[in-house]
């Protein structure tokens, strides 16, 4: 039997002030699958991504490619799972773009030649190889997003989680990002409120609200269900995008 | 947002830019030590030390306006200290300025000495930072065995200072957009205190998110770096010129 990329069973999480952020989450994501977590603000999408990324302290374990999210497995999980945060500025903390991209592979203990090779490859794949010497604060919002993706790609993870990757991007940058995501072979888990964006990237949709999973289905089933979408504060994407 | 950052001219392709960061760091340190170690009543001989940094600014095509702005930014604390010295009651001392001789109070001489030494060392530091990309500077420090934790802190500080400036800029714009009249000293101070508090909280949020991003990429407290720079002939030549310049000045002037 093949292992699921991510397996979450009866997962709940409360913040220290006892606010329930996630309530009895059950979700299984296969390898190479592209899954969107959609829902209104405060639905628990980002918290679920943090849980998958093993950043929350919880008694309920999550399985990442068959590995339980325990302290013992954290290093292996970090190599299998790349995390793209909402604000690319948080991910680009070194003075030079190339240093940022090499940060992850160096932490993995790879030989220097391999680190350079992977980093150049990751930068080339997002179209930023020529800007590798640039300081991150000199990049545009779209370039920063692409650079943040390169920092993750350089670690060659099997699974990538992305929190609102489309935020603050103009339509041209969004199109570039969609093109890039559609070329990626990894398992993608994308949290966003932008239904037009996910309709062009993800095949499977998980609708969340109030810390719970409300519905899981393919994009036509979920995104095309006006009543369901409106009930949870979302809009239905353009028909043309759904049928694309 | 565009910022007035310290290594704005570091991407140049002059001979000075191509010198290894380690050589430039050591040269700047040596220059500063020699300058600081000069007698505290000397004034005129110090002027000769200006030749070094200013030759570098000319060769590296660094605008003097930029250099002066760097010195002025750092000046207030040192100038205040030096001016305090000038109020100390002291004896007069004979000073030679070429063919001229003057009687000047020792405290005033110390005041001038501090300001000139500060200008010289700041010029050397500006010459270093303006001709070396910050990442190369960090690489150089690492090769000079500066603790890696300190280097990482410098790297993150350099990156996040701009984000903090952005936050401050946003707060100030938001404030000025809604501030239609002066609300009185007490109220204005309360608003500014609240803004400073919010900026501190924002900076804590940033640090927490950066920490998560670092952990997500396998950071476990150990810093790994990728440095490949090697010292070449021109670096040795530059180091030799700096040493000769300092030795010659020291011998001729004293």
XYZ file of C-alpha atoms in Angstrom:
498
model
C 0.000 0.000 0.000
C 1.454 3.407 -0.946
C 1.950 5.969 1.797
C -0.091 9.166 1.651
C 1.882 12.402 1.323
C -0.090 13.849 4.236
C -2.441 11.964 6.550
C -4.361 13.822 9.235
C -6.713 11.924 11.538
C -8.961 13.478 14.186
C -6.645 16.469 14.564
C -7.725 19.304 16.846
C -5.831 22.334 18.053
C -6.565 25.081 20.551
C -4.565 28.271 21.013
C -3.219 28.997 24.533
C -6.223 31.287 25.173
C -8.460 28.204 24.583
C -9.717 29.432 21.206
C -10.412 26.367 19.083
C -8.496 26.857 15.831
C -8.891 23.391 14.321
C -11.620 20.941 15.191
C -11.472 17.233 14.340
C -9.663 17.525 11.009
C -9.502 14.400 8.853
C -7.653 14.692 5.558
C -5.541 12.485 3.348
C -3.505 13.867 0.467
C -1.855 11.598 -2.087
C 1.581 12.173 -3.606
C 1.719 14.602 -6.566
C -1.770 15.817 -5.714
C -2.563 19.547 -5.783
C -4.947 20.446 -3.016
C -6.387 23.858 -2.191
C -7.538 24.810 1.281
C -10.140 27.500 0.780
C -12.347 29.336 3.217
C -13.057 32.766 4.657
C -10.608 34.619 6.926
C -10.232 32.837 10.257
C -11.351 29.486 8.813
C -8.167 27.789 10.073
C -6.387 27.351 6.712
C -3.070 28.870 7.821
C -3.237 27.047 11.162
C -3.740 23.753 9.332
C -0.677 24.508 7.196
C 1.316 25.230 10.367
C 0.097 21.912 11.794
C 1.165 20.068 8.624
C 4.525 21.854 8.804
C 4.954 20.558 12.390
C 5.022 24.056 13.902
C 2.191 23.548 16.392
C 2.457 21.758 19.689
C -0.330 19.215 19.641
C -0.897 15.730 21.028
C -2.536 14.609 17.778
C 0.154 13.462 15.365
C 0.089 14.059 11.621
C 1.738 11.699 9.160
C 4.020 13.133 6.491
C 4.943 10.488 3.931
C 4.485 7.822 6.579
C 6.498 9.717 9.226
C 4.687 10.731 12.398
C 5.185 14.404 13.236
C 7.195 13.794 16.378
C 10.334 15.555 17.595
C 12.406 12.557 16.546
C 11.274 12.796 12.928
C 11.406 16.565 12.588
C 14.638 16.678 10.568
C 13.401 14.079 8.075
C 10.061 15.877 7.797
C 11.767 19.224 7.119
C 13.555 17.610 4.182
C 10.361 16.132 2.771
C 8.146 19.138 3.314
C 8.845 22.656 2.116
C 6.908 25.565 3.588
C 6.118 28.775 1.745
C 4.954 31.475 4.139
C 2.410 34.173 3.409
C 4.861 37.085 3.425
C 7.944 36.355 1.285
C 9.862 38.915 3.356
C 9.803 36.415 6.219
C 11.452 33.838 4.029
C 14.145 36.049 2.555
C 16.279 36.928 5.547
C 19.813 36.838 4.153
C 21.588 39.858 2.630
C 21.900 38.233 -0.820
C 19.351 36.166 -2.758
C 21.832 33.351 -3.415
C 22.601 33.064 0.317
C 18.894 32.714 0.977
C 18.505 29.918 -1.553
C 21.565 28.046 -0.249
C 20.407 28.362 3.381
C 18.170 25.252 3.302
C 20.490 22.927 1.323
C 23.418 23.898 3.597
C 21.339 23.027 6.649
C 20.651 19.654 5.049
C 24.394 19.012 5.207
C 24.824 18.612 1.440
C 28.285 19.016 -0.142
C 29.031 22.548 -1.356
C 29.038 21.588 -5.059
C 25.581 20.045 -4.675
C 24.343 23.110 -2.764
C 25.489 25.432 -5.558
C 24.028 23.166 -8.259
C 20.638 22.888 -6.541
C 20.465 26.593 -5.763
C 21.275 27.622 -9.314
C 18.739 25.135 -10.632
C 16.045 26.433 -8.254
C 16.762 30.045 -9.225
C 16.721 29.157 -12.914
C 13.360 27.407 -12.576
C 11.766 30.565 -11.150
C 13.586 32.821 -13.634
C 15.788 34.598 -11.102
C 19.227 33.138 -11.781
C 20.469 36.428 -13.195
C 19.419 38.204 -10.018
C 21.147 35.827 -7.611
C 23.500 38.516 -6.333
C 20.672 40.970 -5.668
C 19.618 41.961 -2.178
C 16.102 40.637 -1.449
C 14.740 44.084 -0.575
C 15.505 45.191 -4.133
C 13.194 42.614 -5.690
C 9.615 43.341 -6.752
C 6.688 41.644 -4.964
C 6.397 39.036 -7.747
C 10.147 38.399 -7.728
C 10.155 38.071 -3.943
C 7.410 35.445 -4.198
C 9.367 33.565 -6.894
C 12.541 33.863 -4.796
C 10.741 32.433 -1.763
C 9.628 29.487 -3.921
C 13.250 29.005 -5.047
C 14.384 28.812 -1.400
C 11.967 25.898 -0.976
C 12.674 24.218 -4.343
C 16.425 24.142 -3.618
C 15.694 21.663 -0.823
C 13.898 19.398 -3.333
C 10.971 18.615 -1.032
C 8.312 16.095 -2.041
C 5.526 18.191 -0.563
C 5.154 21.990 -0.526
C 2.656 23.952 1.528
C 1.867 27.520 0.448
C 0.012 30.122 2.460
C -1.741 32.677 0.234
C 0.953 32.535 -2.473
C -1.108 34.878 -4.665
C -1.413 37.700 -2.115
C -0.201 41.182 -3.193
C 0.538 40.020 -6.724
C -0.659 41.872 -9.810
C -2.406 39.809 -12.564
C 0.804 39.393 -14.575
C 2.744 38.112 -11.558
C -0.205 35.861 -10.658
C -0.178 34.358 -14.149
C 3.562 33.752 -13.901
C 3.085 32.091 -10.521
C 0.273 29.880 -11.867
C 2.513 28.849 -14.777
C 5.305 28.018 -12.345
C 3.046 26.035 -9.990
C 1.580 24.088 -12.895
C 5.091 23.019 -13.900
C 5.949 21.770 -10.425
C 5.832 18.022 -9.814
C 5.611 18.109 -6.027
C 2.530 17.597 -3.903
C 1.107 21.086 -3.439
C -1.119 22.204 -0.580
C -2.249 25.777 -1.122
C -4.250 27.874 1.333
C -6.008 30.874 -0.156
C -9.268 32.812 -0.405
C -8.711 33.474 -4.110
C -10.969 30.947 -5.820
C -10.033 32.096 -9.327
C -6.404 31.362 -8.492
C -6.964 27.851 -7.089
C -9.330 26.951 -9.921
C -6.371 27.314 -12.295
C -3.918 25.300 -10.168
C -5.640 22.704 -7.979
C -7.795 19.744 -8.855
C -8.975 18.924 -5.323
C -10.555 21.475 -3.025
C -10.972 21.412 0.759
C -13.473 23.983 2.009
C -12.898 25.069 5.605
C -14.813 27.325 7.943
C -14.635 27.944 11.671
C -11.752 25.473 12.141
C -13.619 22.578 10.511
C -13.532 20.895 7.131
C -16.909 21.592 5.556
C -16.514 19.817 2.231
C -13.921 17.995 0.148
C -14.281 17.393 -3.554
C -12.987 18.143 -7.007
C -12.893 21.755 -8.126
C -16.129 21.628 -10.135
C -18.041 20.056 -7.247
C -16.904 22.587 -4.686
C -16.110 25.776 -6.586
C -19.158 25.356 -8.833
C -21.569 25.004 -5.897
C -22.813 28.572 -5.530
C -24.953 27.903 -2.464
C -22.089 26.236 -0.585
C -19.585 28.896 -1.597
C -21.842 31.812 -0.695
C -22.777 30.231 2.634
C -19.112 30.261 3.606
C -18.338 33.761 2.426
C -16.719 32.842 -0.880
C -17.585 33.588 -4.462
C -17.867 31.215 -7.382
C -15.042 31.564 -9.917
C -15.785 32.490 -13.508
C -17.344 29.583 -15.420
C -14.614 29.776 -18.058
C -11.931 29.126 -15.431
C -13.826 26.153 -14.012
C -14.208 24.535 -17.401
C -10.613 25.249 -18.436
C 10.569 50.935 -1.085
C 13.993 52.368 -1.805
C 16.311 52.919 1.117
C 19.559 54.743 1.625
C 21.496 51.590 2.464
C 25.139 51.467 3.497
C 26.492 49.387 0.610
C 24.701 51.313 -2.115
C 27.873 51.699 -4.216
C 29.272 48.239 -3.497
C 28.290 46.804 -6.883
C 30.936 48.866 -8.707
C 33.652 47.258 -10.805
C 36.687 49.342 -9.857
C 39.977 47.897 -8.618
C 39.006 48.775 -5.033
C 35.733 46.845 -5.350
C 37.615 43.768 -6.515
C 39.887 43.607 -3.437
C 39.090 40.695 -1.109
C 36.773 41.648 1.769
C 39.164 40.198 4.376
C 42.001 42.429 3.191
C 39.742 45.481 3.275
C 38.428 44.630 6.747
C 41.940 44.138 8.151
C 43.171 47.315 6.438
C 40.297 49.343 7.918
C 40.973 47.898 11.387
C 44.721 48.569 11.127
C 44.112 52.119 9.888
C 41.680 52.773 12.754
C 44.082 51.382 15.369
C 46.943 53.553 14.079
C 44.735 56.663 13.993
C 43.252 56.087 17.450
C 46.739 55.412 18.835
C 48.105 58.809 17.754
C 48.909 61.389 20.488
C 45.849 63.141 21.830
C 47.190 66.660 21.282
C 48.165 66.174 17.629
C 46.015 67.917 15.056
C 47.897 68.886 11.885
C 49.597 65.471 11.335
C 46.189 63.780 11.425
C 45.197 65.583 8.250
C 47.763 63.476 6.326
C 45.800 60.377 7.242
C 42.867 61.712 5.219
C 44.798 60.948 2.021
C 44.262 57.172 2.376
C 40.475 56.957 2.628
C 39.949 59.777 0.148
C 42.203 58.111 -2.440
C 40.012 55.036 -2.057
C 36.834 57.109 -2.513
C 38.239 58.598 -5.723
C 39.467 55.250 -7.097
C 36.176 53.538 -6.172
C 34.109 56.451 -7.556
C 32.221 56.929 -4.283
C 30.572 60.383 -4.195
C 31.879 62.603 -1.382
C 28.312 63.652 -0.606
C 27.523 60.038 0.291
C 30.649 59.800 2.481
C 29.813 63.021 4.305
C 26.225 61.891 4.882
C 27.519 58.643 6.483
C 29.860 60.583 8.769
C 27.184 63.104 9.734
C 24.705 60.341 10.665
C 27.150 58.851 13.173
C 28.527 62.198 14.356
C 26.116 63.507 17.050
C 27.223 61.212 19.892
C 30.968 61.673 19.307
C 30.665 65.407 18.697
C 28.673 65.821 21.918
C 31.372 63.895 23.787
C 34.155 65.953 22.226
C 32.392 69.249 22.939
C 31.998 68.210 26.590
C 35.793 67.869 26.721
C 36.261 71.443 25.513
C 34.601 72.792 28.685
C 37.196 71.210 30.962
C 39.564 73.824 32.374
C 43.132 73.096 31.273
C 46.503 74.628 30.502
C 47.475 76.063 27.120
C 49.845 74.328 24.790
C 51.854 75.546 21.822
C 50.705 74.046 18.538
C 52.459 74.247 15.169
C 50.460 74.606 11.963
C 53.252 74.660 9.375
C 55.050 77.989 9.765
C 52.461 79.286 12.266
C 52.480 78.758 16.004
C 49.493 79.120 18.287
C 48.677 78.780 21.972
C 45.558 76.619 22.339
C 43.917 75.170 25.453
C 44.621 71.435 25.834
C 40.916 70.638 26.247
C 40.155 72.306 22.901
C 42.978 70.323 21.302
C 41.524 67.073 22.651
C 38.080 68.095 21.380
C 39.451 68.695 17.858
C 41.566 65.548 18.063
C 38.527 63.394 18.903
C 36.467 64.868 16.063
C 39.251 64.421 13.488
C 40.013 60.869 14.643
C 36.308 60.067 14.454
C 36.092 61.495 10.921
C 39.121 59.463 9.862
C 37.923 56.157 11.291
C 34.403 56.718 9.942
C 35.920 57.460 6.529
C 37.827 54.175 6.677
C 34.668 52.290 7.666
C 32.676 54.013 4.932
C 35.400 53.149 2.420
C 35.088 49.533 3.532
C 31.293 49.256 3.529
C 30.754 51.343 0.405
C 33.086 49.210 -1.698
C 32.159 45.775 -0.353
C 28.748 44.113 -0.734
C 27.346 43.313 2.693
C 27.266 39.588 1.910
C 30.992 39.635 1.005
C 31.678 41.587 4.175
C 29.977 38.853 6.211
C 31.882 36.193 4.279
C 35.121 38.039 5.046
C 34.260 38.286 8.736
C 33.510 34.578 8.788
C 36.882 33.757 7.233
C 38.479 35.975 9.862
C 36.932 33.685 12.503
C 34.317 36.096 13.803
C 31.708 33.897 15.605
C 29.097 32.651 13.122
C 26.223 33.475 15.459
C 27.271 37.135 15.360
C 27.520 36.992 11.577
C 24.017 35.527 11.263
C 22.674 38.238 13.566
C 24.331 40.892 11.411
C 22.892 39.307 8.263
C 19.363 39.247 9.650
C 19.724 42.710 11.140
C 20.802 44.083 7.768
C 17.822 42.462 6.069
C 15.221 43.387 8.678
C 16.260 46.925 9.296
C 14.664 47.737 5.917
C 11.442 45.962 6.831
C 11.323 47.903 10.076
C 11.952 51.151 8.184
C 9.022 50.192 5.925
C 6.814 49.596 8.976
C 7.812 52.933 10.507
C 7.176 54.638 7.152
C 3.693 53.092 6.919
C 2.834 54.151 10.480
C 4.024 57.703 9.859
C 2.110 57.981 6.573
C -1.024 56.585 8.193
C -0.616 59.056 11.063
C -0.041 62.064 8.822
C -3.020 61.064 6.615
C -5.343 61.416 9.607
C -3.545 64.049 11.601
C -5.291 67.286 10.643
C -4.203 69.482 13.529
C -1.802 69.583 16.472
C -3.461 67.851 19.419
C -1.285 69.235 22.174
C 2.003 67.941 23.548
C 0.539 65.351 25.920
C -1.807 63.829 23.345
C 0.859 63.843 20.603
C 3.299 62.090 22.942
C 0.667 59.477 23.830
C 0.096 58.786 20.124
C 3.811 58.492 19.429
C 4.304 56.163 22.406
C 1.497 53.949 21.095
C 3.132 53.932 17.659
C 6.492 52.905 19.124
C 4.729 50.134 21.070
C 3.027 48.886 17.893
C 6.329 48.944 16.005
C 7.928 46.851 18.749
C 5.079 44.338 18.568
C 5.387 44.235 14.765
C 9.111 43.579 15.067
C 8.412 40.724 17.497
C 5.903 39.283 15.015
C 8.481 39.517 12.241
C 11.128 37.774 14.346
C 8.690 34.968 15.171
C 7.788 34.463 11.517
C 11.446 34.535 10.468
C 12.219 31.944 13.104
C 9.498 29.687 11.670
C 10.850 30.215 8.139
C 14.361 29.317 9.313
C 13.173 26.185 11.114
C 11.171 25.175 8.024
C 14.455 25.094 6.127
C 16.189 22.886 8.636
C 17.877 25.523 10.835
C 18.941 23.912 14.108
C 21.090 26.660 15.592
C 24.204 25.838 13.587
C 25.192 28.215 10.822
C 26.526 26.818 7.580
C 28.063 29.147 5.041
C 29.162 28.929 1.464
C 32.316 30.959 1.026
C 34.662 30.447 -1.877
C 36.657 33.650 -2.104
C 40.428 33.304 -2.375
C 43.117 35.918 -1.770
C 44.925 36.907 -4.973
C 48.043 38.887 -5.867
C 46.227 42.228 -6.081
C 44.912 41.702 -2.530
C 48.449 41.241 -1.215
C 49.531 44.339 -3.156
C 46.686 46.391 -1.640
C 47.578 45.176 1.882
C 51.239 46.053 1.272
C 50.346 49.566 0.046
C 48.147 50.209 3.116
C 50.888 48.993 5.492
C 53.556 51.071 3.732
C 51.340 54.162 3.785
C 50.746 53.841 7.524
C 54.401 53.096 8.310
C 55.629 56.012 6.178
C 53.205 58.446 7.835
C 54.133 57.219 11.302
C 57.889 57.545 10.587
C 57.768 60.918 8.774
C 55.351 62.668 11.110
C 56.804 61.462 14.393
